[in-house]
PDB file of C-alpha atoms in Angstrom:
ATOM      1  CA  UNK C   2     140.041 248.110 108.468  1.00  0.00           C
ATOM      2  CA  UNK C   3     138.721 248.903 104.901  1.00  0.00           C
ATOM      3  CA  UNK C   4     140.605 248.597 101.824  1.00  0.00           C
ATOM      4  CA  UNK C   5     140.947 252.303 101.266  1.00  0.00           C
ATOM      5  CA  UNK C   6     142.782 252.462 104.533  1.00  0.00           C
ATOM      6  CA  UNK C   7     145.821 250.748 103.244  1.00  0.00           C
ATOM      7  CA  UNK C   8     146.178 253.737 100.768  1.00  0.00           C
ATOM      8  CA  UNK C   9     146.536 256.343 103.397  1.00  0.00           C
ATOM      9  CA  UNK C  10     150.127 257.222 103.777  1.00  0.00           C
ATOM     10  CA  UNK C  11     150.102 256.821 107.607  1.00  0.00           C
ATOM     11  CA  UNK C  12     148.736 253.339 107.517  1.00  0.00           C
ATOM     12  CA  UNK C  13     150.897 252.487 104.625  1.00  0.00           C
ATOM     13  CA  UNK C  14     153.774 253.637 106.530  1.00  0.00           C
ATOM     14  CA  UNK C  15     152.970 251.872 109.637  1.00  0.00           C
ATOM     15  CA  UNK C  16     152.607 248.547 107.786  1.00  0.00           C
ATOM     16  CA  UNK C  17     155.960 248.939 106.060  1.00  0.00           C
ATOM     17  CA  UNK C  18     157.715 249.750 109.204  1.00  0.00           C
ATOM     18  CA  UNK C  19     156.249 246.744 110.873  1.00  0.00           C
ATOM     19  CA  UNK C  20     157.214 244.632 107.954  1.00  0.00           C
ATOM     20  CA  UNK C  21     160.670 246.096 108.191  1.00  0.00           C
ATOM     21  CA  UNK C  22     160.989 245.361 111.998  1.00  0.00           C
ATOM     22  CA  UNK C  23     159.853 241.753 111.602  1.00  0.00           C
ATOM     23  CA  UNK C  24     162.157 241.218 108.729  1.00  0.00           C
ATOM     24  CA  UNK C  25     165.150 242.853 110.597  1.00  0.00           C
ATOM     25  CA  UNK C  26     164.607 240.813 113.848  1.00  0.00           C
ATOM     26  CA  UNK C  27     164.400 237.567 111.419  1.00  0.00           C
ATOM     27  CA  UNK C  28     167.472 238.500 109.643  1.00  0.00           C
ATOM     28  CA  UNK C  29     169.451 239.178 112.762  1.00  0.00           C
ATOM     29  CA  UNK C  30     168.111 235.770 114.117  1.00  0.00           C
ATOM     30  CA  UNK C  31     169.483 234.062 110.831  1.00  0.00           C
ATOM     31  CA  UNK C  32     172.674 235.833 111.536  1.00  0.00           C
ATOM     32  CA  UNK C  33     172.937 234.434 114.823  1.00  0.00           C
ATOM     33  CA  UNK C  34     172.256 230.971 113.335  1.00  0.00           C
ATOM     34  CA  UNK C  35     175.062 231.538 110.975  1.00  0.00           C
ATOM     35  CA  UNK C  36     177.503 232.356 113.506  1.00  0.00           C
ATOM     36  CA  UNK C  37     176.818 228.982 115.162  1.00  0.00           C
ATOM     37  CA  UNK C  38     177.755 227.211 111.851  1.00  0.00           C
ATOM     38  CA  UNK C  39     174.462 227.184 110.307  1.00  0.00           C
ATOM     39  CA  UNK C  40     175.705 228.487 106.726  1.00  0.00           C
ATOM     40  CA  UNK C  41     172.215 227.524 105.020  1.00  0.00           C
ATOM     41  CA  UNK C  42     170.829 230.475 106.883  1.00  0.00           C
ATOM     42  CA  UNK C  43     172.862 233.134 104.934  1.00  0.00           C
ATOM     43  CA  UNK C  44     170.305 233.290 102.111  1.00  0.00           C
ATOM     44  CA  UNK C  45     167.433 233.911 104.790  1.00  0.00           C
ATOM     45  CA  UNK C  46     169.799 236.648 106.436  1.00  0.00           C
ATOM     46  CA  UNK C  47     170.317 238.357 103.054  1.00  0.00           C
ATOM     47  CA  UNK C  48     166.665 238.515 102.075  1.00  0.00           C
ATOM     48  CA  UNK C  49     165.700 239.551 105.646  1.00  0.00           C
ATOM     49  CA  UNK C  50     167.899 242.697 105.545  1.00  0.00           C
ATOM     50  CA  UNK C  51     166.797 243.396 101.918  1.00  0.00           C
ATOM     51  CA  UNK C  52     163.165 243.338 103.007  1.00  0.00           C
ATOM     52  CA  UNK C  53     163.891 245.275 106.176  1.00  0.00           C
ATOM     53  CA  UNK C  54     165.676 248.126 104.376  1.00  0.00           C
ATOM     54  CA  UNK C  55     162.963 248.284 101.487  1.00  0.00           C
ATOM     55  CA  UNK C  56     160.350 248.517 104.103  1.00  0.00           C
ATOM     56  CA  UNK C  57     162.165 251.118 106.195  1.00  0.00           C
ATOM     57  CA  UNK C  58     162.726 253.194 103.106  1.00  0.00           C
ATOM     58  CA  UNK C  59     159.004 252.952 101.938  1.00  0.00           C
ATOM     59  CA  UNK C  60     157.990 253.917 105.739  1.00  0.00           C
ATOM     60  CA  UNK C  61     160.187 257.068 105.575  1.00  0.00           C
ATOM     61  CA  UNK C  62     158.317 258.262 102.412  1.00  0.00           C
ATOM     62  CA  UNK C  63     155.688 259.650 104.751  1.00  0.00           C
ATOM     63  CA  UNK C  64     157.314 259.306 108.160  1.00  0.00           C
ATOM     64  CA  UNK C  65     159.946 261.312 109.725  1.00  0.00           C
ATOM     65  CA  UNK C  66     163.375 259.903 109.680  1.00  0.00           C
ATOM     66  CA  UNK C  67     163.869 260.038 113.555  1.00  0.00           C
ATOM     67  CA  UNK C  68     160.623 258.361 114.140  1.00  0.00           C
ATOM     68  CA  UNK C  69     160.977 255.751 111.560  1.00  0.00           C
ATOM     69  CA  UNK C  70     164.459 254.900 112.630  1.00  0.00           C
ATOM     70  CA  UNK C  71     163.815 255.094 116.404  1.00  0.00           C
ATOM     71  CA  UNK C  72     160.921 252.688 116.110  1.00  0.00           C
ATOM     72  CA  UNK C  73     162.827 250.336 113.753  1.00  0.00           C
ATOM     73  CA  UNK C  74     165.891 250.063 115.859  1.00  0.00           C
ATOM     74  CA  UNK C  75     164.166 249.984 119.118  1.00  0.00           C
ATOM     75  CA  UNK C  76     161.556 247.389 118.455  1.00  0.00           C
ATOM     76  CA  UNK C  77     164.011 245.556 116.491  1.00  0.00           C
ATOM     77  CA  UNK C  78     166.363 245.419 119.439  1.00  0.00           C
ATOM     78  CA  UNK C  79     163.136 244.282 121.666  1.00  0.00           C
ATOM     79  CA  UNK C  80     162.410 241.548 119.174  1.00  0.00           C
ATOM     80  CA  UNK C  81     166.167 240.242 118.964  1.00  0.00           C
ATOM     81  CA  UNK C  82     166.191 240.152 122.792  1.00  0.00           C
ATOM     82  CA  UNK C  83     163.043 238.177 122.904  1.00  0.00           C
ATOM     83  CA  UNK C  84     164.270 235.892 120.046  1.00  0.00           C
ATOM     84  CA  UNK C  85     167.511 235.413 121.789  1.00  0.00           C
ATOM     85  CA  UNK C  86     165.947 234.399 124.877  1.00  0.00           C
ATOM     86  CA  UNK C  87     163.264 232.158 123.377  1.00  0.00           C
ATOM     87  CA  UNK C  88     165.018 230.323 120.392  1.00  0.00           C
ATOM     88  CA  UNK C  89     168.644 230.503 121.386  1.00  0.00           C
ATOM     89  CA  UNK C  90     168.292 230.093 125.291  1.00  0.00           C
ATOM     90  CA  UNK C  91     170.152 233.361 125.937  1.00  0.00           C
ATOM     91  CA  UNK C  92     169.645 234.581 129.565  1.00  0.00           C
ATOM     92  CA  UNK C  93     169.113 238.009 130.658  1.00  0.00           C
ATOM     93  CA  UNK C  94     168.516 239.616 134.064  1.00  0.00           C
ATOM     94  CA  UNK C  95     166.891 242.648 135.714  1.00  0.00           C
ATOM     95  CA  UNK C  96     169.219 245.112 133.979  1.00  0.00           C
ATOM     96  CA  UNK C  97     168.435 243.853 130.413  1.00  0.00           C
ATOM     97  CA  UNK C  98     164.771 243.821 131.217  1.00  0.00           C
ATOM     98  CA  UNK C  99     164.886 247.406 132.553  1.00  0.00           C
ATOM     99  CA  UNK C 100     166.748 248.335 129.359  1.00  0.00           C
ATOM    100  CA  UNK C 101     164.319 246.707 127.230  1.00  0.00           C
ATOM    101  CA  UNK C 102     161.385 248.483 128.905  1.00  0.00           C
ATOM    102  CA  UNK C 103     163.328 251.962 128.529  1.00  0.00           C
ATOM    103  CA  UNK C 104     163.616 251.168 124.797  1.00  0.00           C
ATOM    104  CA  UNK C 105     159.842 250.704 124.503  1.00  0.00           C
ATOM    105  CA  UNK C 106     159.149 253.797 126.664  1.00  0.00           C
ATOM    106  CA  UNK C 107     161.640 255.923 124.499  1.00  0.00           C
ATOM    107  CA  UNK C 108     160.021 254.808 121.204  1.00  0.00           C
ATOM    108  CA  UNK C 109     156.732 255.342 122.402  1.00  0.00           C
ATOM    109  CA  UNK C 110     157.587 259.063 123.834  1.00  0.00           C
ATOM    110  CA  UNK C 111     159.310 259.820 120.480  1.00  0.00           C
ATOM    111  CA  UNK C 112     156.327 258.812 118.550  1.00  0.00           C
ATOM    112  CA  UNK C 113     153.795 260.703 120.723  1.00  0.00           C
ATOM    113  CA  UNK C 114     155.841 263.980 120.937  1.00  0.00           C
ATOM    114  CA  UNK C 115     156.820 264.157 117.419  1.00  0.00           C
ATOM    115  CA  UNK C 116     154.521 265.573 114.565  1.00  0.00           C
ATOM    116  CA  UNK C 117     154.700 264.270 111.053  1.00  0.00           C
TER     117      UNK C 117
END
């Protein structure tokens, strides 16, 4: 990727949305840690949500609301499920796996069928 590519609105929006998704998953994970008595994670939680919302706002400057929000919430959900399983040892079965796959498929369909 060339340096000029980062100035293109669609590339910038995608990068900002990816940053927002990662920050939201990190903040939600920090919230889980706080709920288990780890009050030192409060600052990370607050910063994570701040970064997530700023990234989402920046992505929506050149991305339709429905697409940006669907991708943000969908992939945020998938990320939270993954972190819950790997970091917090949360168990999930076949229905949760199917639901996670459906979230990914739904986000992909929205992205493929909507014009900016």
